[in-house]
């Protein structure tokens, strides 16, 4: 099992557009065979800070996800909405 935390800071003027695209991405991603969990989350302290929390069966599931129509269409649209670079960290559960 692999867990991903993908963190973004969204430009304020794009929050509504970002939320619409993120909702579409979450709905489609959760239907994928190797997806255990996929959610979009917003910081309590700063409405511009968001992260995707993802749990995947294995690397093959992540690779398949990264090649899906919804991922390859939506992710490039996020680029102009970000205020700075996105950080993406992968984890495996140890306890």
PDB file of C-alpha atoms in Angstrom, residues 3-89:
ATOM      1  CA  UNK A   3       0.017   6.731   0.470  1.00  0.00           C
ATOM      2  CA  UNK A   4       0.421  10.068  -1.291  1.00  0.00           C
ATOM      3  CA  UNK A   5       0.109  13.575   0.115  1.00  0.00           C
ATOM      4  CA  UNK A   6      -0.015  16.129  -2.699  1.00  0.00           C
ATOM      5  CA  UNK A   7      -0.075  19.660  -1.243  1.00  0.00           C
ATOM      6  CA  UNK A   8      -0.975  22.824  -3.128  1.00  0.00           C
ATOM      7  CA  UNK A   9      -1.519  26.480  -2.364  1.00  0.00           C
ATOM      8  CA  UNK A  10      -4.288  27.801  -4.575  1.00  0.00           C
ATOM      9  CA  UNK A  11      -4.522  31.392  -5.783  1.00  0.00           C
ATOM     10  CA  UNK A  12      -7.589  32.904  -4.136  1.00  0.00           C
ATOM     11  CA  UNK A  13      -9.241  33.825  -7.442  1.00  0.00           C
ATOM     12  CA  UNK A  14      -9.148  30.156  -8.525  1.00  0.00           C
ATOM     13  CA  UNK A  15     -10.601  28.515  -5.404  1.00  0.00           C
ATOM     14  CA  UNK A  16     -14.043  27.884  -6.908  1.00  0.00           C
ATOM     15  CA  UNK A  17     -12.641  26.512 -10.178  1.00  0.00           C
ATOM     16  CA  UNK A  18     -10.136  24.375  -8.281  1.00  0.00           C
ATOM     17  CA  UNK A  19     -12.860  22.887  -6.093  1.00  0.00           C
ATOM     18  CA  UNK A  20     -14.959  21.939  -9.133  1.00  0.00           C
ATOM     19  CA  UNK A  21     -12.045  20.181 -10.845  1.00  0.00           C
ATOM     20  CA  UNK A  22     -10.891  18.533  -7.611  1.00  0.00           C
ATOM     21  CA  UNK A  23     -14.388  17.139  -7.012  1.00  0.00           C
ATOM     22  CA  UNK A  24     -14.387  15.618 -10.498  1.00  0.00           C
ATOM     23  CA  UNK A  25     -10.901  14.163  -9.995  1.00  0.00           C
ATOM     24  CA  UNK A  26     -11.818  12.648  -6.615  1.00  0.00           C
ATOM     25  CA  UNK A  27     -15.031  11.066  -7.925  1.00  0.00           C
ATOM     26  CA  UNK A  28     -13.317   9.479 -10.929  1.00  0.00           C
ATOM     27  CA  UNK A  29     -10.209   8.392  -9.017  1.00  0.00           C
ATOM     28  CA  UNK A  30     -12.212   6.640  -6.298  1.00  0.00           C
ATOM     29  CA  UNK A  31     -13.723   4.404  -9.017  1.00  0.00           C
ATOM     30  CA  UNK A  32     -10.310   3.076 -10.087  1.00  0.00           C
ATOM     31  CA  UNK A  33      -9.560  -0.561  -9.279  1.00  0.00           C
ATOM     32  CA  UNK A  34      -6.333   0.112  -7.363  1.00  0.00           C
ATOM     33  CA  UNK A  35      -7.623   3.100  -5.406  1.00  0.00           C
ATOM     34  CA  UNK A  36      -8.252   2.463  -1.728  1.00  0.00           C
ATOM     35  CA  UNK A  37      -9.001   6.102  -0.873  1.00  0.00           C
ATOM     36  CA  UNK A  38      -8.736   9.473  -2.617  1.00  0.00           C
ATOM     37  CA  UNK A  39      -9.843  12.770  -1.070  1.00  0.00           C
ATOM     38  CA  UNK A  40      -9.352  16.500  -1.475  1.00  0.00           C
ATOM     39  CA  UNK A  41      -8.796  18.439   1.753  1.00  0.00           C
ATOM     40  CA  UNK A  42      -8.675  22.111   2.694  1.00  0.00           C
ATOM     41  CA  UNK A  43      -6.670  23.590   5.556  1.00  0.00           C
ATOM     42  CA  UNK A  44      -8.636  24.883   8.514  1.00  0.00           C
ATOM     43  CA  UNK A  45      -6.077  27.666   9.039  1.00  0.00           C
ATOM     44  CA  UNK A  46      -5.770  28.870   5.415  1.00  0.00           C
ATOM     45  CA  UNK A  47      -8.482  28.310   2.801  1.00  0.00           C
ATOM     46  CA  UNK A  48      -5.872  28.447   0.029  1.00  0.00           C
ATOM     47  CA  UNK A  49      -3.933  25.419   1.298  1.00  0.00           C
ATOM     48  CA  UNK A  50      -5.199  22.098  -0.044  1.00  0.00           C
ATOM     49  CA  UNK A  51      -3.974  18.551  -0.312  1.00  0.00           C
ATOM     50  CA  UNK A  52      -4.994  15.337  -1.933  1.00  0.00           C
ATOM     51  CA  UNK A  53      -4.706  12.371   0.425  1.00  0.00           C
ATOM     52  CA  UNK A  54      -4.450   9.210  -1.637  1.00  0.00           C
ATOM     53  CA  UNK A  55      -4.093   5.544  -0.749  1.00  0.00           C
ATOM     54  CA  UNK A  56      -3.202   3.109  -3.534  1.00  0.00           C
ATOM     55  CA  UNK A  57      -2.865  -0.671  -3.656  1.00  0.00           C
ATOM     56  CA  UNK A  58       0.605  -0.493  -5.243  1.00  0.00           C
ATOM     57  CA  UNK A  59       2.819   1.384  -7.698  1.00  0.00           C
ATOM     58  CA  UNK A  60       1.055  -0.236 -10.660  1.00  0.00           C
ATOM     59  CA  UNK A  61      -2.210   1.323  -9.466  1.00  0.00           C
ATOM     60  CA  UNK A  62      -0.541   4.744  -9.245  1.00  0.00           C
ATOM     61  CA  UNK A  63       0.933   4.340 -12.725  1.00  0.00           C
ATOM     62  CA  UNK A  64      -2.489   3.386 -14.102  1.00  0.00           C
ATOM     63  CA  UNK A  65      -4.063   6.381 -12.337  1.00  0.00           C
ATOM     64  CA  UNK A  66      -1.479   8.763 -13.785  1.00  0.00           C
ATOM     65  CA  UNK A  67      -2.409   7.559 -17.285  1.00  0.00           C
ATOM     66  CA  UNK A  68      -6.201   7.934 -16.924  1.00  0.00           C
ATOM     67  CA  UNK A  69      -8.209  10.380 -19.007  1.00  0.00           C
ATOM     68  CA  UNK A  70      -9.388  12.315 -15.964  1.00  0.00           C
ATOM     69  CA  UNK A  71      -5.872  12.671 -14.516  1.00  0.00           C
ATOM     70  CA  UNK A  72      -4.197  13.703 -17.788  1.00  0.00           C
ATOM     71  CA  UNK A  73      -6.998  16.200 -18.504  1.00  0.00           C
ATOM     72  CA  UNK A  74      -7.460  17.765 -15.052  1.00  0.00           C
ATOM     73  CA  UNK A  75      -3.924  17.932 -13.629  1.00  0.00           C
ATOM     74  CA  UNK A  76      -2.587  20.311 -16.332  1.00  0.00           C
ATOM     75  CA  UNK A  77      -5.514  22.658 -15.626  1.00  0.00           C
ATOM     76  CA  UNK A  78      -4.370  22.993 -12.016  1.00  0.00           C
ATOM     77  CA  UNK A  79      -0.969  24.478 -12.956  1.00  0.00           C
ATOM     78  CA  UNK A  80      -2.158  28.061 -13.415  1.00  0.00           C
ATOM     79  CA  UNK A  81      -4.161  27.855 -10.187  1.00  0.00           C
ATOM     80  CA  UNK A  82      -1.180  27.065  -7.969  1.00  0.00           C
ATOM     81  CA  UNK A  83       0.590  29.789  -6.017  1.00  0.00           C
ATOM     82  CA  UNK A  84       4.010  28.154  -6.018  1.00  0.00           C
ATOM     83  CA  UNK A  85       5.066  24.568  -6.635  1.00  0.00           C
ATOM     84  CA  UNK A  86       3.013  21.568  -5.585  1.00  0.00           C
ATOM     85  CA  UNK A  87       4.711  19.141  -3.215  1.00  0.00           C
ATOM     86  CA  UNK A  88       4.063  15.430  -3.615  1.00  0.00           C
ATOM     87  CA  UNK A  89       5.280  12.961  -0.983  1.00  0.00           C
TER      88      UNK A  89
END
